[in-house]
mmCIF file of C-alpha atoms in Angstrom:
data_model
loop_
_atom_site.group_PDB
_atom_site.id
_atom_site.type_symbol
_atom_site.label_atom_id
_atom_site.label_comp_id
_atom_site.label_asym_id
_atom_site.label_seq_id
_atom_site.Cartn_x
_atom_site.Cartn_y
_atom_site.Cartn_z
ATOM 1 C CA LYS A 1 -0.223 0.221 -0.167
ATOM 2 C CA ALA A 2 1.139 3.593 -0.715
ATOM 3 C CA GLY A 3 1.882 5.683 2.612
ATOM 4 C CA VAL A 4 0.373 8.860 3.659
ATOM 5 C CA THR A 5 1.136 11.939 1.061
ATOM 6 C CA GLN A 6 1.626 15.651 2.048
ATOM 7 C CA THR A 7 1.770 18.395 -0.699
ATOM 8 C CA PRO A 8 3.687 20.968 -0.903
ATOM 9 C CA ARG A 9 6.874 19.328 0.995
ATOM 10 C CA TYR A 10 8.013 22.656 1.772
ATOM 11 C CA LEU A 11 7.054 25.948 1.757
ATOM 12 C CA ILE A 12 8.051 29.879 2.493
ATOM 13 C CA LYS A 13 5.258 32.428 3.634
ATOM 14 C CA THR A 14 4.997 35.989 4.868
ATOM 15 C CA ARG A 15 3.485 37.239 8.241
ATOM 16 C CA GLY A 16 0.260 37.445 7.484
ATOM 17 C CA GLN A 17 -0.769 35.236 4.717
ATOM 18 C CA GLN A 18 -2.585 32.194 4.859
ATOM 19 C CA VAL A 19 -1.685 28.805 3.595
ATOM 20 C CA THR A 20 -3.387 25.428 2.980
ATOM 21 C CA LEU A 21 -1.692 22.181 3.577
ATOM 22 C CA SER A 22 -2.712 18.795 2.129
ATOM 23 C CA CYS A 23 -2.807 15.130 2.970
ATOM 24 C CA SER A 24 -4.133 11.945 1.524
ATOM 25 C CA PRO A 25 -4.087 8.764 3.712
ATOM 26 C CA ILE A 26 -2.945 5.332 3.406
ATOM 27 C CA SER A 27 -6.340 3.623 1.343
ATOM 28 C CA GLY A 28 -8.476 2.306 3.815
ATOM 29 C CA HIS A 29 -8.048 5.142 6.792
ATOM 30 C CA ARG A 30 -10.830 7.165 7.454
ATOM 31 C CA SER A 31 -9.419 8.884 10.363
ATOM 32 C CA VAL A 32 -6.556 11.903 9.781
ATOM 33 C CA SER A 33 -5.044 13.582 12.389
ATOM 34 C CA TRP A 34 -2.648 16.735 12.441
ATOM 35 C CA TYR A 35 0.418 17.271 14.073
ATOM 36 C CA GLN A 36 2.989 20.428 14.383
ATOM 37 C CA GLN A 37 6.698 19.571 15.599
ATOM 38 C CA THR A 38 8.942 22.243 16.362
ATOM 39 C CA PRO A 39 12.364 21.974 18.228
ATOM 40 C CA GLY A 40 11.097 23.729 21.352
ATOM 41 C CA GLN A 41 7.534 22.010 21.884
ATOM 42 C CA GLY A 42 8.098 18.635 19.903
ATOM 43 C CA LEU A 43 4.777 17.167 18.710
ATOM 44 C CA GLN A 44 2.009 18.617 19.624
ATOM 45 C CA PHE A 45 -1.228 17.455 18.383
ATOM 46 C CA LEU A 46 -3.683 19.822 16.559
ATOM 47 C CA PHE A 47 -6.924 17.888 15.247
ATOM 48 C CA GLU A 48 -8.504 14.496 14.040
ATOM 49 C CA TYR A 49 -11.228 14.125 11.628
ATOM 50 C CA PHE A 50 -12.685 10.761 11.113
ATOM 51 C CA SER A 51 -15.672 10.367 8.027
ATOM 52 C CA GLU A 52 -15.771 14.109 7.453
ATOM 53 C CA THR A 53 -16.345 14.911 11.117
ATOM 54 C CA GLN A 54 -13.768 16.619 13.637
ATOM 55 C CA ARG A 55 -13.761 14.243 16.186
ATOM 56 C CA ASN A 56 -10.517 15.742 18.433
ATOM 57 C CA LYS A 57 -9.036 19.158 18.595
ATOM 58 C CA GLY A 58 -5.634 20.333 20.683
ATOM 59 C CA ASN A 59 -5.009 23.371 21.970
ATOM 60 C CA PHE A 60 -4.312 25.794 19.237
ATOM 61 C CA PRO A 61 -5.883 28.838 18.242
ATOM 62 C CA GLY A 62 -8.807 29.381 15.784
ATOM 63 C CA ARG A 63 -6.190 30.300 13.293
ATOM 64 C CA PHE A 64 -5.689 26.884 12.885
ATOM 65 C CA SER A 65 -8.661 24.465 11.009
ATOM 66 C CA GLY A 66 -9.271 21.853 8.968
ATOM 67 C CA ARG A 67 -11.540 19.637 6.866
ATOM 68 C CA GLN A 68 -12.057 15.861 5.639
ATOM 69 C CA PHE A 69 -13.383 15.194 2.618
ATOM 70 C CA SER A 70 -15.590 12.226 1.307
ATOM 71 C CA ASN A 71 -12.570 10.292 -0.023
ATOM 72 C CA SER A 72 -10.641 10.629 3.427
ATOM 73 C CA ARG A 73 -8.290 13.420 2.208
ATOM 74 C CA SER A 74 -7.972 16.309 4.576
ATOM 75 C CA GLU A 75 -6.425 19.698 4.869
ATOM 76 C CA MET A 76 -5.589 22.272 7.374
ATOM 77 C CA ASN A 77 -5.253 26.421 6.664
ATOM 78 C CA VAL A 78 -3.676 28.418 9.117
ATOM 79 C CA SER A 79 -4.671 31.979 8.604
ATOM 80 C CA THR A 80 -2.857 35.046 9.465
ATOM 81 C CA LEU A 81 0.309 33.713 9.821
ATOM 82 C CA GLU A 82 2.903 34.402 12.475
ATOM 83 C CA LEU A 83 6.385 33.665 12.513
ATOM 84 C CA GLY A 84 5.824 31.163 15.264
ATOM 85 C CA ASP A 85 4.123 29.108 13.017
ATOM 86 C CA SER A 86 7.268 28.001 11.246
ATOM 87 C CA ALA A 87 7.424 24.088 11.642
ATOM 88 C CA LEU A 88 7.143 20.437 10.466
ATOM 89 C CA TYR A 89 3.131 20.244 9.694
ATOM 90 C CA LEU A 90 2.471 15.914 10.153
ATOM 91 C CA CYS A 91 -0.235 14.532 8.669
ATOM 92 C CA ALA A 92 -1.079 10.807 10.554
ATOM 93 C CA SER A 93 -3.904 8.412 9.061
ATOM 94 C CA SER A 94 -5.195 5.813 10.903
ATOM 95 C CA PRO A 95 -7.835 2.706 10.280
ATOM 96 C CA ARG A 96 -9.666 4.082 13.090
ATOM 97 C CA GLY A 97 -7.697 6.342 15.388
ATOM 98 C CA SER A 98 -5.376 4.383 17.253
ATOM 99 C CA GLU A 99 -2.193 3.389 15.165
ATOM 100 C CA GLN A 100 -1.236 6.444 13.612
ATOM 101 C CA TYR A 101 1.071 6.548 10.387
ATOM 102 C CA PHE A 102 2.663 9.551 9.636
ATOM 103 C CA GLY A 103 3.508 11.429 6.339
ATOM 104 C CA PRO A 104 6.937 12.849 5.525
ATOM 105 C CA GLY A 105 5.496 16.630 6.391
ATOM 106 C CA THR A 106 5.394 19.778 5.229
ATOM 107 C CA ARG A 107 8.177 22.137 6.217
ATOM 108 C CA LEU A 108 6.429 25.514 6.429
ATOM 109 C CA THR A 109 8.755 28.654 7.109
ATOM 110 C CA VAL A 110 7.343 31.979 7.827
ATOM 111 C CA THR A 111 9.423 35.130 7.227
ATOM 112 C CA GLN B 1 -1.732 18.962 32.199
ATOM 113 C CA LYS B 2 -0.954 15.540 30.651
ATOM 114 C CA GLU B 3 2.462 14.771 30.293
ATOM 115 C CA VAL B 4 4.789 12.431 28.980
ATOM 116 C CA GLU B 5 8.433 12.660 30.115
ATOM 117 C CA GLN B 6 11.578 10.884 28.279
ATOM 118 C CA ASN B 7 15.096 11.219 29.316
ATOM 119 C CA SER B 8 15.709 13.717 26.470
ATOM 120 C CA GLY B 9 19.780 11.530 26.106
ATOM 121 C CA PRO B 10 22.013 10.823 24.388
ATOM 122 C CA LEU B 11 21.764 7.502 25.081
ATOM 123 C CA SER B 12 24.965 5.970 23.853
ATOM 124 C CA VAL B 13 25.289 1.939 23.761
ATOM 125 C CA PRO B 14 28.211 -0.135 21.515
ATOM 126 C CA GLU B 15 26.644 -2.077 18.886
ATOM 127 C CA GLY B 16 25.293 -5.063 19.951
ATOM 128 C CA ALA B 17 24.241 -4.642 23.141
ATOM 129 C CA ILE B 18 20.315 -3.969 24.521
ATOM 130 C CA ALA B 19 19.138 0.284 24.443
ATOM 131 C CA SER B 20 16.691 0.760 27.112
ATOM 132 C CA LEU B 21 14.532 3.503 26.899
ATOM 133 C CA ASN B 22 11.718 4.919 29.333
ATOM 134 C CA CYS B 23 8.734 6.992 29.537
ATOM 135 C CA THR B 24 6.455 8.077 32.338
ATOM 136 C CA TYR B 25 2.858 9.578 31.506
ATOM 137 C CA SER B 26 0.691 11.882 34.272
ATOM 138 C CA ASP B 27 -2.520 10.854 32.777
ATOM 139 C CA ARG B 28 -3.916 7.595 34.623
ATOM 140 C CA GLY B 29 -6.884 7.159 32.198
ATOM 141 C CA SER B 30 -4.292 6.395 29.034
ATOM 142 C CA GLN B 31 -4.666 3.230 27.372
ATOM 143 C CA SER B 32 -2.569 2.999 24.283
ATOM 144 C CA PHE B 33 0.839 3.759 24.192
ATOM 145 C CA PHE B 34 3.192 3.948 21.125
ATOM 146 C CA TRP B 35 6.715 4.046 20.360
ATOM 147 C CA TYR B 36 7.865 6.236 17.410
ATOM 148 C CA ARG B 37 11.600 6.310 15.608
ATOM 149 C CA GLN B 38 12.277 9.184 13.988
ATOM 150 C CA TYR B 39 15.946 9.885 12.012
ATOM 151 C CA SER B 40 16.925 13.057 11.728
ATOM 152 C CA GLY B 41 15.044 15.279 9.170
ATOM 153 C CA LYS B 42 12.400 12.590 8.623
ATOM 154 C CA SER B 43 8.874 11.647 9.888
ATOM 155 C CA PRO B 44 8.257 9.770 13.041
ATOM 156 C CA GLU B 45 7.692 5.949 11.927
ATOM 157 C CA LEU B 46 5.479 3.757 14.413
ATOM 158 C CA ILE B 47 7.684 0.992 15.438
ATOM 159 C CA MET B 48 5.770 -0.558 18.548
ATOM 160 C CA PHE B 49 1.954 0.070 20.318
ATOM 161 C CA ILE B 50 1.071 -1.681 23.502
ATOM 162 C CA TYR B 51 -2.587 -1.699 25.281
ATOM 163 C CA SER B 52 -2.218 -4.042 28.020
ATOM 164 C CA ASN B 53 0.115 -4.330 31.266
ATOM 165 C CA GLY B 54 2.994 -6.475 30.687
ATOM 166 C CA ASP B 55 5.527 -7.256 27.419
ATOM 167 C CA LYS B 56 5.032 -7.112 23.788
ATOM 168 C CA GLU B 57 8.016 -8.408 21.723
ATOM 169 C CA ASP B 58 8.385 -7.613 17.716
ATOM 170 C CA GLY B 59 12.025 -8.892 16.514
ATOM 171 C CA ARG B 60 14.181 -7.316 18.204
ATOM 172 C CA PHE B 61 11.644 -4.917 20.064
ATOM 173 C CA THR B 62 10.174 -5.336 23.085
ATOM 174 C CA ALA B 63 7.637 -3.130 24.706
ATOM 175 C CA GLN B 64 6.702 -3.311 28.308
ATOM 176 C CA LEU B 65 4.504 -1.469 30.284
ATOM 177 C CA ASN B 66 3.307 -0.885 33.729
ATOM 178 C CA LYS B 67 -0.114 0.897 34.556
ATOM 179 C CA ALA B 68 0.028 1.009 38.034
ATOM 180 C CA SER B 69 3.161 2.475 37.885
ATOM 181 C CA GLN B 70 2.546 4.745 34.738
ATOM 182 C CA TYR B 71 5.436 3.623 32.956
ATOM 183 C CA VAL B 72 6.126 2.214 29.841
ATOM 184 C CA SER B 73 9.605 0.987 28.345
ATOM 185 C CA LEU B 74 11.408 -0.303 25.048
ATOM 186 C CA LEU B 75 14.002 -2.426 24.731
ATOM 187 C CA ILE B 76 16.298 -2.959 21.838
ATOM 188 C CA ARG B 77 18.420 -6.189 21.756
ATOM 189 C CA ASP B 78 21.358 -6.431 19.560
ATOM 190 C CA SER B 79 21.150 -2.746 18.951
ATOM 191 C CA GLN B 80 22.947 -1.834 15.197
ATOM 192 C CA PRO B 81 24.347 1.129 14.091
ATOM 193 C CA SER B 82 21.057 1.748 12.229
ATOM 194 C CA ASP B 83 19.175 1.896 15.343
ATOM 195 C CA SER B 84 20.753 5.212 16.029
ATOM 196 C CA ALA B 85 17.743 7.863 15.912
ATOM 197 C CA THR B 86 15.668 9.748 18.273
ATOM 198 C CA TYR B 87 12.644 7.384 19.623
ATOM 199 C CA LEU B 88 9.362 9.451 20.620
ATOM 200 C CA CYS B 89 6.850 7.683 23.220
ATOM 201 C CA ALA B 90 3.269 8.592 23.006
ATOM 202 C CA VAL B 91 0.051 8.254 24.790
ATOM 203 C CA SER B 92 -3.305 7.947 24.224
ATOM 204 C CA PRO B 93 -6.743 8.156 26.076
ATOM 205 C CA GLY B 94 -8.513 6.046 23.732
ATOM 206 C CA SER B 95 -8.692 2.329 22.974
ATOM 207 C CA GLY B 96 -12.234 1.311 21.511
ATOM 208 C CA GLY B 97 -13.295 4.587 21.893
ATOM 209 C CA SER B 98 -13.352 7.576 20.141
ATOM 210 C CA ASN B 99 -10.519 9.844 21.605
ATOM 211 C CA TYR B 100 -7.493 9.312 19.781
ATOM 212 C CA LYS B 101 -5.435 12.678 20.472
ATOM 213 C CA LEU B 102 -1.649 11.460 20.876
ATOM 214 C CA THR B 103 0.700 13.447 23.553
ATOM 215 C CA PHE B 104 3.931 12.569 22.793
ATOM 216 C CA GLY B 105 7.038 12.856 25.073
ATOM 217 C CA LYS B 106 10.127 15.156 23.624
ATOM 218 C CA GLY B 107 12.093 12.026 22.696
ATOM 219 C CA THR B 108 15.079 10.154 23.458
ATOM 220 C CA LEU B 109 18.135 10.171 21.228
ATOM 221 C CA LEU B 110 20.061 7.025 20.976
ATOM 222 C CA THR B 111 23.441 6.494 19.556
ATOM 223 C CA VAL B 112 24.755 3.028 18.842
ATOM 224 C CA ASN B 113 28.231 3.088 18.749
ATOM 225 C CA PRO B 114 30.273 0.535 15.873
#
């Protein structure tokens, strides 16, 4: 089976802009979770979608949002970018939500 | 705040030795426990998961869980230089339910010396 794919792999944006990241889960997986990884904070949970519904949410501001489509593909959006949003954004897919398999990530740099 | 604690290391072991990685967690209601391996510049890779008290073995890896002590560990037997990576412990409240938010530790850097 093909693994989790994420696009784009690298992104450079300016403060105040918005960005949309995309994730395609492993075929048959219905749960998609998003995480932010930074050197200082480590891996932090953003949100999880299952069958197009947000099932769990982390402690991030409302500027971070996401959605899931009927084919289980997911997108996350960050509006009004701040310098502190520079991070590796990781998508993970799972059949039910338990064991999660990560994609390669999108490296976002905000200048 | 629910926390997962790991010794940041680095943990250095000679090739062929047993590497022991430890993790403690604060949420007594946690049900699912995971170990991920992350090579520098790469994304985390799931290597073990354990849901019940006791040991679970998979090849050279053994995960150990003690819910009473809120402790989970990973043993790597016959360590190889290719095992050199950061090992992340992750904990989730969910097991058969719907809460699968993973809380990660900061990771332990393991170096296996030839």
